[in-house]
GROMACS .gro file of C-alpha atoms in nm:
model
  430
    1MET     CA    1   3.710   8.024   1.851
    2ALA     CA    2   3.392   8.204   1.753
    3GLY     CA    3   3.177   7.924   1.935
    4GLY     CA    4   3.105   7.995   2.279
    5LYS     CA    5   2.762   8.077   2.454
    6GLY     CA    6   2.811   8.405   2.553
    7THR     CA    7   2.642   8.359   2.814
    8ARG     CA    8   2.773   8.653   3.062
    9LEU     CA    9   2.695   8.922   2.734
   10SER     CA   10   2.344   8.791   2.709
   11SER     CA   11   2.146   9.087   2.844
   12LEU     CA   12   2.282   9.278   2.532
   13THR     CA   13   2.292   8.965   2.249
   14LYS     CA   14   1.942   8.831   2.420
   15ASP     CA   15   2.094   8.500   2.299
   16GLN     CA   16   1.986   8.613   1.884
   17ILE     CA   17   2.344   8.582   1.789
   18PRO     CA   18   2.642   8.485   1.842
   19LYS     CA   19   2.857   8.724   2.118
   20GLY     CA   20   3.144   8.736   1.830
   21LEU     CA   21   2.867   8.932   1.662
   22TYR     CA   22   2.763   9.196   1.887
   23PRO     CA   23   2.875   9.522   1.739
   24ILE     CA   24   3.145   9.722   1.892
   25ALA     CA   25   3.171  10.072   1.698
   26GLY     CA   26   2.978   9.964   1.373
   27LYS     CA   27   3.145   9.691   1.324
   28PRO     CA   28   3.078   9.275   1.520
   29ILE     CA   29   3.351   9.214   1.755
   30LEU     CA   30   3.509   8.927   1.510
   31GLU     CA   31   3.500   9.131   1.222
   32TRP     CA   32   3.744   9.399   1.439
   33GLN     CA   33   4.021   9.060   1.473
   34LEU     CA   34   3.967   8.996   1.124
   35ILE     CA   35   4.112   9.393   1.049
   36MET     CA   36   4.372   9.327   1.248
   37LEU     CA   37   4.439   9.002   1.148
   38LYS     CA   38   4.445   9.187   0.728
   39LYS     CA   39   4.688   9.474   0.863
   40TYR     CA   40   4.964   9.226   0.947
   41GLY     CA   41   4.935   8.945   0.681
   42ILE     CA   42   4.727   8.689   0.863
   43SER     CA   43   4.474   8.567   0.558
   44ASP     CA   44   4.413   8.226   0.649
   45VAL     CA   45   4.153   8.171   0.897
   46THR     CA   46   4.010   7.909   1.064
   47MET     CA   47   3.663   7.975   1.258
   48VAL     CA   48   3.577   7.705   1.567
   49ILE     CA   49   3.177   7.845   1.577
   50GLY     CA   50   2.886   7.595   1.799
   51ARG     CA   51   2.589   7.748   1.933
   52LEU     CA   52   2.380   7.958   1.650
   53GLY     CA   53   2.665   7.943   1.473
   54GLU     CA   54   2.541   7.962   1.170
   55LEU     CA   55   2.502   8.353   1.161
   56ILE     CA   56   2.849   8.377   1.160
   57LYS     CA   57   2.876   8.158   0.821
   58ASP     CA   58   2.616   8.348   0.679
   59TYR     CA   59   2.779   8.685   0.754
   60PHE     CA   60   3.123   8.627   0.652
   61GLY     CA   61   3.073   8.279   0.433
   62ASP     CA   62   3.425   8.194   0.253
   63GLY     CA   63   3.606   8.546   0.353
   64SER     CA   64   3.679   8.558  -0.032
   65SER     CA   65   3.492   8.895  -0.038
   66ARG     CA   66   3.709   9.073   0.258
   67GLY     CA   67   4.030   8.906   0.135
   68PHE     CA   68   4.068   8.608   0.282
   69SER     CA   69   3.975   8.236   0.276
   70ILE     CA   70   3.816   8.089   0.603
   71ASP     CA   71   3.662   7.764   0.698
   72TYR     CA   72   3.498   7.657   1.011
   73ILE     CA   73   3.516   7.323   1.218
   74THR     CA   74   3.189   7.297   1.408
   75GLU     CA   75   3.171   7.212   1.758
   76PRO     CA   76   2.882   6.890   1.849
   77GLU     CA   77   2.904   6.948   2.151
   78PRO     CA   78   3.160   7.194   2.386
   79LEU     CA   79   3.482   7.110   2.413
   80GLY     CA   80   3.644   7.394   2.609
   81THR     CA   81   3.956   7.600   2.527
   82ALA     CA   82   4.172   7.342   2.414
   83GLY     CA   83   3.953   7.033   2.303
   84ASN     CA   84   3.898   7.163   1.984
   85LEU     CA   85   4.310   7.140   1.843
   86TYR     CA   86   4.216   6.796   1.778
   87TYR     CA   87   4.087   6.951   1.444
   88LEU     CA   88   4.389   7.168   1.383
   89LYS     CA   89   4.657   6.999   1.135
   90GLU     CA   90   4.837   7.292   1.122
   91THR     CA   91   5.165   7.264   0.937
   92GLU     CA   92   5.307   7.577   1.037
   93PRO     CA   93   5.240   7.789   1.345
   94PHE     CA   94   4.943   8.002   1.390
   95LEU     CA   95   4.785   8.243   1.569
   96PHE     CA   96   4.503   8.084   1.811
   97VAL     CA   97   4.245   8.388   1.948
   98MET     CA   98   3.959   8.380   2.171
   99GLY     CA   99   3.661   8.588   1.987
  100ASP     CA  100   3.559   8.715   2.235
  101ILE     CA  101   3.935   9.005   2.266
  102PHE     CA  102   3.936   9.322   2.102
  103PHE     CA  103   4.257   9.403   2.039
  104ASP     CA  104   4.534   9.617   1.902
  105PHE     CA  105   4.890   9.513   1.910
  106ASP     CA  106   5.189   9.466   1.655
  107ILE     CA  107   5.141   9.124   1.605
  108ARG     CA  108   5.465   9.122   1.387
  109ARG     CA  109   5.648   9.200   1.773
  110MET     CA  110   5.447   8.910   1.930
  111ILE     CA  111   5.569   8.673   1.596
  112ASP     CA  112   5.967   8.813   1.658
  113TYR     CA  113   5.946   8.713   2.038
  114HIS     CA  114   5.787   8.385   1.962
  115THR     CA  115   6.073   8.348   1.720
  116ASN     CA  116   6.390   8.437   1.903
  117LYS     CA  117   6.271   8.273   2.184
  118GLN     CA  118   6.213   7.938   1.971
  119ALA     CA  119   5.875   7.884   2.183
  120PHE     CA  120   5.665   7.635   2.131
  121VAL     CA  121   5.374   7.864   2.246
  122THR     CA  122   5.350   8.240   2.319
  123LEU     CA  123   5.139   8.359   2.548
  124LEU     CA  124   5.091   8.777   2.517
  125ALA     CA  125   5.067   8.864   2.861
  126HIS     CA  126   4.944   9.203   3.008
  127PRO     CA  127   4.871   9.422   3.361
  128ASN     CA  128   4.536   9.486   3.382
  129MET     CA  129   4.311   9.690   3.665
  130HIS     CA  130   4.203   9.365   3.845
  131PRO     CA  131   4.455   9.139   3.949
  132PHE     CA  132   4.350   9.032   4.275
  133ASP     CA  133   4.061   8.836   4.095
  134SER     CA  134   4.173   8.737   3.723
  135ASP     CA  135   4.405   8.429   3.659
  136LEU     CA  136   4.819   8.534   3.665
  137VAL     CA  137   5.090   8.369   3.481
  138VAL     CA  138   5.365   8.344   3.667
  139THR     CA  139   5.728   8.357   3.439
  140ASP     CA  140   6.096   8.399   3.509
  141ASN     CA  141   6.323   8.659   3.484
  142ASP     CA  142   6.328   8.571   3.058
  143GLY     CA  143   5.924   8.520   2.996
  144ARG     CA  144   5.918   8.152   3.041
  145VAL     CA  145   5.625   7.978   3.222
  146LEU     CA  146   5.614   7.858   3.515
  147GLY     CA  147   5.252   7.834   3.598
  148PHE     CA  148   4.938   7.985   3.637
  149ASP     CA  149   4.803   8.114   3.977
  150SER     CA  150   4.398   8.055   3.932
  151LYS     CA  151   4.195   8.298   4.066
  152HIS     CA  152   4.063   8.080   4.317
  153ASN     CA  153   4.392   8.043   4.470
  154ILE     CA  154   4.410   8.180   4.830
  155ARG     CA  155   4.743   8.481   4.700
  156ASP     CA  156   4.879   8.475   5.096
  157TYR     CA  157   5.185   8.573   4.857
  158TRP     CA  158   5.280   8.895   4.696
  159TYR     CA  159   5.146   8.815   4.283
  160ASP     CA  160   5.269   8.989   3.956
  161ASN     CA  161   4.994   9.148   3.801
  162LEU     CA  162   4.988   8.974   3.457
  163VAL     CA  163   4.716   8.804   3.251
  164ASN     CA  164   4.638   8.597   3.003
  165SER     CA  165   4.513   8.729   2.749
  166GLY     CA  166   4.382   8.455   2.509
  167ILE     CA  167   4.604   8.532   2.267
  168PHE     CA  168   4.913   8.318   2.188
  169ILE     CA  169   5.136   8.178   1.878
  170MET     CA  170   5.132   7.745   1.908
  171ASP     CA  171   5.348   7.551   1.677
  172PRO     CA  172   5.149   7.279   1.499
  173GLY     CA  173   5.263   6.961   1.749
  174ILE     CA  174   5.022   7.130   2.020
  175SER     CA  175   4.746   6.913   1.853
  176SER     CA  176   4.937   6.613   1.917
  177TYR     CA  177   4.906   6.691   2.303
  178VAL     CA  178   4.533   6.671   2.250
  179LYS     CA  179   4.447   6.278   2.169
  180LYS     CA  180   4.102   6.339   2.128
  181PRO     CA  181   3.778   6.583   2.046
  182GLU     CA  182   3.684   6.618   2.456
  183LYS     CA  183   3.605   6.949   2.718
  184MET     CA  184   3.925   7.079   2.770
  185SER     CA  185   4.075   7.385   2.948
  186LEU     CA  186   4.316   7.561   2.743
  187GLU     CA  187   4.595   7.689   3.062
  188LYS     CA  188   4.462   7.453   3.316
  189ASP     CA  189   4.453   7.114   3.109
  190LEU     CA  190   4.742   7.132   2.818
  191LEU     CA  191   4.955   7.454   2.883
  192SER     CA  192   5.000   7.296   3.278
  193GLY     CA  193   5.048   7.026   3.174
  194ILE     CA  194   5.353   7.054   2.875
  195ILE     CA  195   5.521   7.314   3.031
  196ASP     CA  196   5.828   7.107   3.179
  197ARG     CA  197   5.865   6.931   2.857
  198GLU     CA  198   5.784   7.201   2.617
  199ARG     CA  199   5.891   7.604   2.582
  200ILE     CA  200   5.596   7.809   2.641
  201TYR     CA  201   5.670   8.189   2.692
  202ALA     CA  202   5.486   8.519   2.808
  203TYR     CA  203   5.526   8.792   2.550
  204ARG     CA  204   5.445   9.114   2.721
  205THR     CA  205   5.248   9.412   2.597
  206PRO     CA  206   5.150   9.734   2.723
  207GLU     CA  207   4.889   9.721   2.410
  208PHE     CA  208   4.528   9.736   2.401
  209VAL     CA  209   4.351   9.394   2.427
  210ARG     CA  210   4.018   9.317   2.667
  211ASP     CA  211   3.806   9.058   2.701
  212VAL     CA  212   3.479   9.207   2.594
  213GLY     CA  213   3.232   8.967   2.706
  214THR     CA  214   3.093   9.138   2.923
  215PRO     CA  215   2.816   9.469   2.963
  216ASP     CA  216   3.049   9.662   3.150
  217ARG     CA  217   3.398   9.580   2.935
  218VAL     CA  218   3.139   9.670   2.604
  219GLU     CA  219   3.052  10.002   2.693
  220ALA     CA  220   3.445  10.074   2.841
  221THR     CA  221   3.562   9.961   2.464
  222GLU     CA  222   3.309  10.165   2.299
  223ARG     CA  223   3.453  10.461   2.528
  224ASP     CA  224   3.856  10.402   2.447
  225PHE     CA  225   3.723  10.303   2.087
  226ALA     CA  226   3.608  10.695   2.065
  227SER     CA  227   3.917  10.808   2.180
  228GLY     CA  228   4.159  10.726   2.001
  229LEU     CA  229   4.346  10.498   2.267
  230ILE     CA  230   4.335  10.114   2.125
  231ALA     CA  231   4.509  10.281   1.849
  232ALA     CA  232   4.720  10.473   1.980
  233LYS     CA  233   4.862  10.174   2.238
  234ASN     CA  234   4.933  10.014   1.906
  235LEU     CA  235   5.378   9.979   1.959
  236GLU     CA  236   5.329  10.091   1.550
  237ASN     CA  237   5.302  10.454   1.719
  238ARG     CA  238   5.499  10.654   1.923
  239GLN     CA  239   5.431  10.632   2.280
  240LYS     CA  240   5.503  10.841   2.597
  241ALA     CA  241   5.581  10.757   2.936
  242ILE     CA  242   5.596  10.845   3.305
  243PHE     CA  243   5.924  10.778   3.396
  244ILE     CA  244   5.862  10.635   3.830
  245ASP     CA  245   6.115  10.745   4.076
  246ARG     CA  246   6.075  10.400   4.339
  247ASP     CA  247   6.175  10.516   4.662
  248GLY     CA  248   6.037  10.813   4.792
  249THR     CA  249   5.808  10.831   4.449
  250LEU     CA  250   5.627  10.571   4.415
  251ASN     CA  251   5.649  10.415   4.773
  252LYS     CA  252   5.768  10.561   5.126
  253TYR     CA  253   6.180  10.689   5.177
  254LYS     CA  254   6.308  10.376   5.435
  255GLY     CA  255   6.667  10.393   5.303
  256PHE     CA  256   6.819  10.130   5.116
  257ILE     CA  257   6.519   9.886   5.052
  258THR     CA  258   6.555   9.462   5.089
  259ASP     CA  259   6.283   9.373   5.263
  260PRO     CA  260   5.914   9.274   5.173
  261GLU     CA  261   5.743   9.420   5.492
  262ASP     CA  262   5.934   9.762   5.406
  263ILE     CA  263   5.786   9.812   5.071
  264GLU     CA  264   5.462  10.132   5.200
  265LEU     CA  265   5.279  10.308   4.935
  266GLU     CA  266   5.272  10.678   4.941
  267GLU     CA  267   4.957  10.832   5.034
  268ASN     CA  268   4.832  10.892   4.692
  269ALA     CA  269   5.108  10.668   4.464
  270ALA     CA  270   4.763  10.380   4.382
  271GLU     CA  271   4.526  10.679   4.219
  272ALA     CA  272   4.808  10.839   4.053
  273VAL     CA  273   4.927  10.524   3.872
  274ARG     CA  274   4.539  10.429   3.795
  275LEU     CA  275   4.546  10.826   3.667
  276ILE     CA  276   4.870  10.735   3.431
  277ASN     CA  277   4.667  10.443   3.307
  278GLU     CA  278   4.382  10.583   3.188
  279SER     CA  279   4.576  10.863   3.047
  280GLY     CA  280   4.734  10.640   2.747
  281TYR     CA  281   5.052  10.722   2.855
  282LEU     CA  282   5.331  10.439   2.992
  283ALA     CA  283   5.356  10.414   3.390
  284ILE     CA  284   5.765  10.286   3.397
  285VAL     CA  285   5.896  10.279   3.759
  286THR     CA  286   6.278  10.303   3.643
  287THR     CA  287   6.496  10.294   4.012
  288ASN     CA  288   6.834  10.256   4.126
  289GLN     CA  289   6.881   9.911   4.342
  290PRO     CA  290   7.304   9.889   4.445
  291VAL     CA  291   7.185   9.640   4.695
  292ILE     CA  292   7.182   9.386   4.410
  293ALA     CA  293   7.566   9.512   4.361
  294ARG     CA  294   7.638   9.557   4.682
  295GLY     CA  295   7.502   9.182   4.825
  296GLU     CA  296   7.242   9.318   5.050
  297CYS     CA  297   6.961   9.120   4.888
  298THR     CA  298   6.945   8.964   4.596
  299ARG     CA  299   6.713   8.925   4.284
  300GLU     CA  300   6.479   8.674   4.352
  301LYS     CA  301   6.426   8.882   4.681
  302LEU     CA  302   6.395   9.223   4.488
  303GLY     CA  303   6.207   9.036   4.250
  304GLU     CA  304   5.951   9.045   4.558
  305ILE     CA  305   5.992   9.354   4.652
  306HIS     CA  306   5.807   9.475   4.320
  307ARG     CA  307   5.553   9.183   4.317
  308LYS     CA  308   5.439   9.354   4.629
  309ILE     CA  309   5.443   9.654   4.483
  310LYS     CA  310   5.252   9.565   4.211
  311THR     CA  311   4.994   9.374   4.440
  312LEU     CA  312   4.927   9.637   4.660
  313LEU     CA  313   4.861   9.877   4.305
  314GLY     CA  314   4.655   9.630   4.174
  315ARG     CA  315   4.396   9.597   4.485
  316GLU     CA  316   4.323   9.985   4.393
  317GLY     CA  317   4.290   9.913   4.002
  318ALA     CA  318   4.602  10.021   3.998
  319TYR     CA  319   4.940   9.883   3.771
  320VAL     CA  320   5.287   9.957   3.621
  321ASP     CA  321   5.386   9.842   3.299
  322ASP     CA  322   5.698   9.823   3.320
  323ILE     CA  323   5.980   9.790   3.661
  324ILE     CA  324   6.323   9.856   3.516
  325TYR     CA  325   6.633   9.876   3.763
  326CYS     CA  326   6.985   9.893   3.756
  327PRO     CA  327   7.237   9.637   4.023
  328HIS     CA  328   7.533   9.810   3.982
  329HIS     CA  329   7.750  10.057   4.230
  330PRO     CA  330   8.096  10.187   4.163
  331ASP     CA  331   8.195  10.179   4.490
  332LYS     CA  332   8.396   9.851   4.597
  333GLY     CA  333   8.456   9.776   4.927
  334PHE     CA  334   8.122   9.588   5.044
  335GLU     CA  335   8.107   9.225   5.220
  336GLY     CA  336   7.975   8.994   5.032
  337GLU     CA  337   7.955   9.233   4.738
  338VAL     CA  338   7.855   9.047   4.381
  339PRO     CA  339   8.252   9.159   4.180
  340GLU     CA  340   8.104   9.152   3.824
  341LEU     CA  341   7.800   9.402   3.906
  342LYS     CA  342   8.107   9.632   4.081
  343ILE     CA  343   8.151   9.874   3.782
  344GLU     CA  344   8.041  10.176   3.550
  345CYS     CA  345   7.707  10.101   3.385
  346SER     CA  346   7.506  10.306   3.131
  347CYS     CA  347   7.223  10.245   3.362
  348ARG     CA  348   7.271  10.351   3.714
  349LYS     CA  349   7.108  10.699   3.684
  350PRO     CA  350   7.169  10.989   3.628
  351LYS     CA  351   7.268  10.785   3.326
  352THR     CA  352   7.021  10.717   3.073
  353GLY     CA  353   7.017  10.381   3.009
  354MET     CA  354   6.706  10.241   3.202
  355ILE     CA  355   6.543  10.512   2.941
  356ASP     CA  356   6.680  10.426   2.609
  357ARG     CA  357   6.638  10.062   2.673
  358ALA     CA  358   6.236  10.137   2.790
  359ALA     CA  359   6.259  10.325   2.440
  360SER     CA  360   6.348  10.071   2.234
  361GLU     CA  361   6.095   9.821   2.394
  362TYR     CA  362   5.850  10.056   2.366
  363ASN     CA  363   5.905  10.318   2.093
  364ILE     CA  364   5.846  10.554   2.359
  365ASP     CA  365   5.905  10.926   2.261
  366VAL     CA  366   6.159  11.094   2.536
  367THR     CA  367   6.021  11.448   2.380
  368GLN     CA  368   5.689  11.413   2.537
  369SER     CA  369   5.742  11.172   2.827
  370TRP     CA  370   5.822  11.311   3.186
  371VAL     CA  371   6.065  11.191   3.482
  372VAL     CA  372   5.889  11.213   3.815
  373GLY     CA  373   6.117  11.193   4.072
  374ASP     CA  374   6.232  11.306   4.469
  375ALA     CA  375   6.620  11.307   4.454
  376THR     CA  376   6.819  11.560   4.201
  377ILE     CA  377   6.968  11.259   4.054
  378ASP     CA  378   6.567  11.179   3.890
  379ILE     CA  379   6.587  11.553   3.773
  380ALA     CA  380   6.939  11.539   3.571
  381PHE     CA  381   6.856  11.182   3.526
  382GLY     CA  382   6.531  11.288   3.332
  383LYS     CA  383   6.729  11.619   3.173
  384ASN     CA  384   6.992  11.362   3.044
  385ALA     CA  385   6.741  11.148   2.876
  386GLY     CA  386   6.597  11.480   2.711
  387CYS     CA  387   6.267  11.399   2.910
  388ARG     CA  388   6.023  11.716   3.133
  389THR     CA  389   6.074  11.621   3.501
  390ILE     CA  390   5.900  11.700   3.812
  391LEU     CA  391   6.047  11.675   4.167
  392VAL     CA  392   5.770  11.554   4.435
  393LYS     CA  393   5.853  11.716   4.789
  394THR     CA  394   5.819  11.332   4.967
  395GLY     CA  395   6.107  11.081   4.996
  396VAL     CA  396   6.428  11.276   5.004
  397ALA     CA  397   6.229  11.606   4.892
  398GLY     CA  398   6.557  11.726   4.682
  399GLU     CA  399   6.772  11.785   4.969
  400ASP     CA  400   6.977  11.535   4.918
  401LYS     CA  401   7.132  11.830   4.659
  402LYS     CA  402   7.358  11.662   4.528
  403TYR     CA  403   7.314  11.754   4.161
  404ASP     CA  404   7.281  12.104   4.038
  405ALA     CA  405   6.950  11.982   3.833
  406ALA     CA  406   6.643  12.254   3.858
  407PRO     CA  407   6.319  12.038   3.756
  408ASP     CA  408   6.064  12.207   3.481
  409HIS     CA  409   5.803  12.165   3.784
  410ILE     CA  410   5.794  12.058   4.150
  411ASP     CA  411   5.489  11.935   4.282
  412LEU     CA  412   5.355  11.815   4.646
  413ASP     CA  413   5.352  11.431   4.560
  414LEU     CA  414   5.322  11.212   4.243
  415LEU     CA  415   4.988  11.284   4.219
  416GLU     CA  416   5.004  11.645   4.173
  417ALA     CA  417   5.282  11.560   3.958
  418VAL     CA  418   5.002  11.341   3.771
  419ARG     CA  419   4.713  11.619   3.777
  420ARG     CA  420   4.965  11.837   3.655
  421ILE     CA  421   5.105  11.597   3.312
  422THR     CA  422   4.739  11.508   3.251
  423ALA     CA  423   4.606  11.880   3.203
  424GLU     CA  424   4.914  11.974   3.054
  425GLU     CA  425   4.787  11.758   2.791
  426GLN     CA  426   4.452  11.806   2.765
  427LYS     CA  427   4.542  12.226   2.753
  428GLU     CA  428   4.773  12.105   2.475
  429GLY     CA  429   4.529  11.880   2.266
  430LEU     CA  430   4.239  12.185   2.246
   0.00000   0.00000   0.00000
């Protein structure tokens, strides 16, 4: 999708070249996209072009010199993000990419997800540092898209930090919903209209995908490319994570929390998570939530609690890559308990199921990862999984003394712990 006017980037393009030809790290944005596509075996490409599109055709030609077969659709007038689908007559699922996106992600994983979900459309989604002014995706617990939350909405509610990246896998039948070549928004007009009849899913990933349609994002991408961060975040590569305990570490300890009103972030928590986001580590929350098994909190209410945490972090420019929780509790005898959840499981701390799951989903090297928590159960959890550990003095500050597990370090709070981890990382890199 290379036909946009590129108004936001005009201070750099000087309106002399289309934004897709603007260079980042020595190559045009569109060329980086082709490099990524070729890496994963995609060589048949259609470029939708508009104003200044002839420059794109002149640059890439038929693609043969780069190992591609490229053809072009020229929009006689701008058709938005979906109107051009009228011209596509594909016969098999295809990748649909906005032309101002810089990305480096394992496309095979997304294809597998799309296939396993038997999806009609799969969109690639991720958290970002400014969800408060972003259009968001609303999903159920299985990843099925329920709707789109416009940044223009008055958000007097807690929301998930999940942003549509501008990359999709689509069934060829999508073009049947575009009856004529008219201006149409992909999210607002097309996908929103078929959510109830087609299977639309969001593939969540922590990998690097960024809209580079503004000068500041171009600058940030240049910086991240030079540091190696972009390539390192591809899930083909082994990842490192900081596993963060929730109550007493990320948010203030108030016993068993069953109401979003009781969620209050620790004083320096957002700054700490933002530092993780900038470091290349994944920020993953792992938390025992026996209130589910005990019948004291529903999964829906717990979802709202976690949306509040994500909203509060997002307001401070921070995000977590995932929140994984254990809903089980082995002890019986609670009024309203959920019998099927009153079991001995493999995911309840200090057992390692939550870290094992994250390691599988995100290709994490646990020996290069850390667990940070306020209780001895968190330290035992980390030790059992093979991670390094830090006990923080917030929450119960290790005074539970339930497990005989010595941390590698003791720090004041999550921020001090993350500063220690990133400092050690820099020292090891020298």
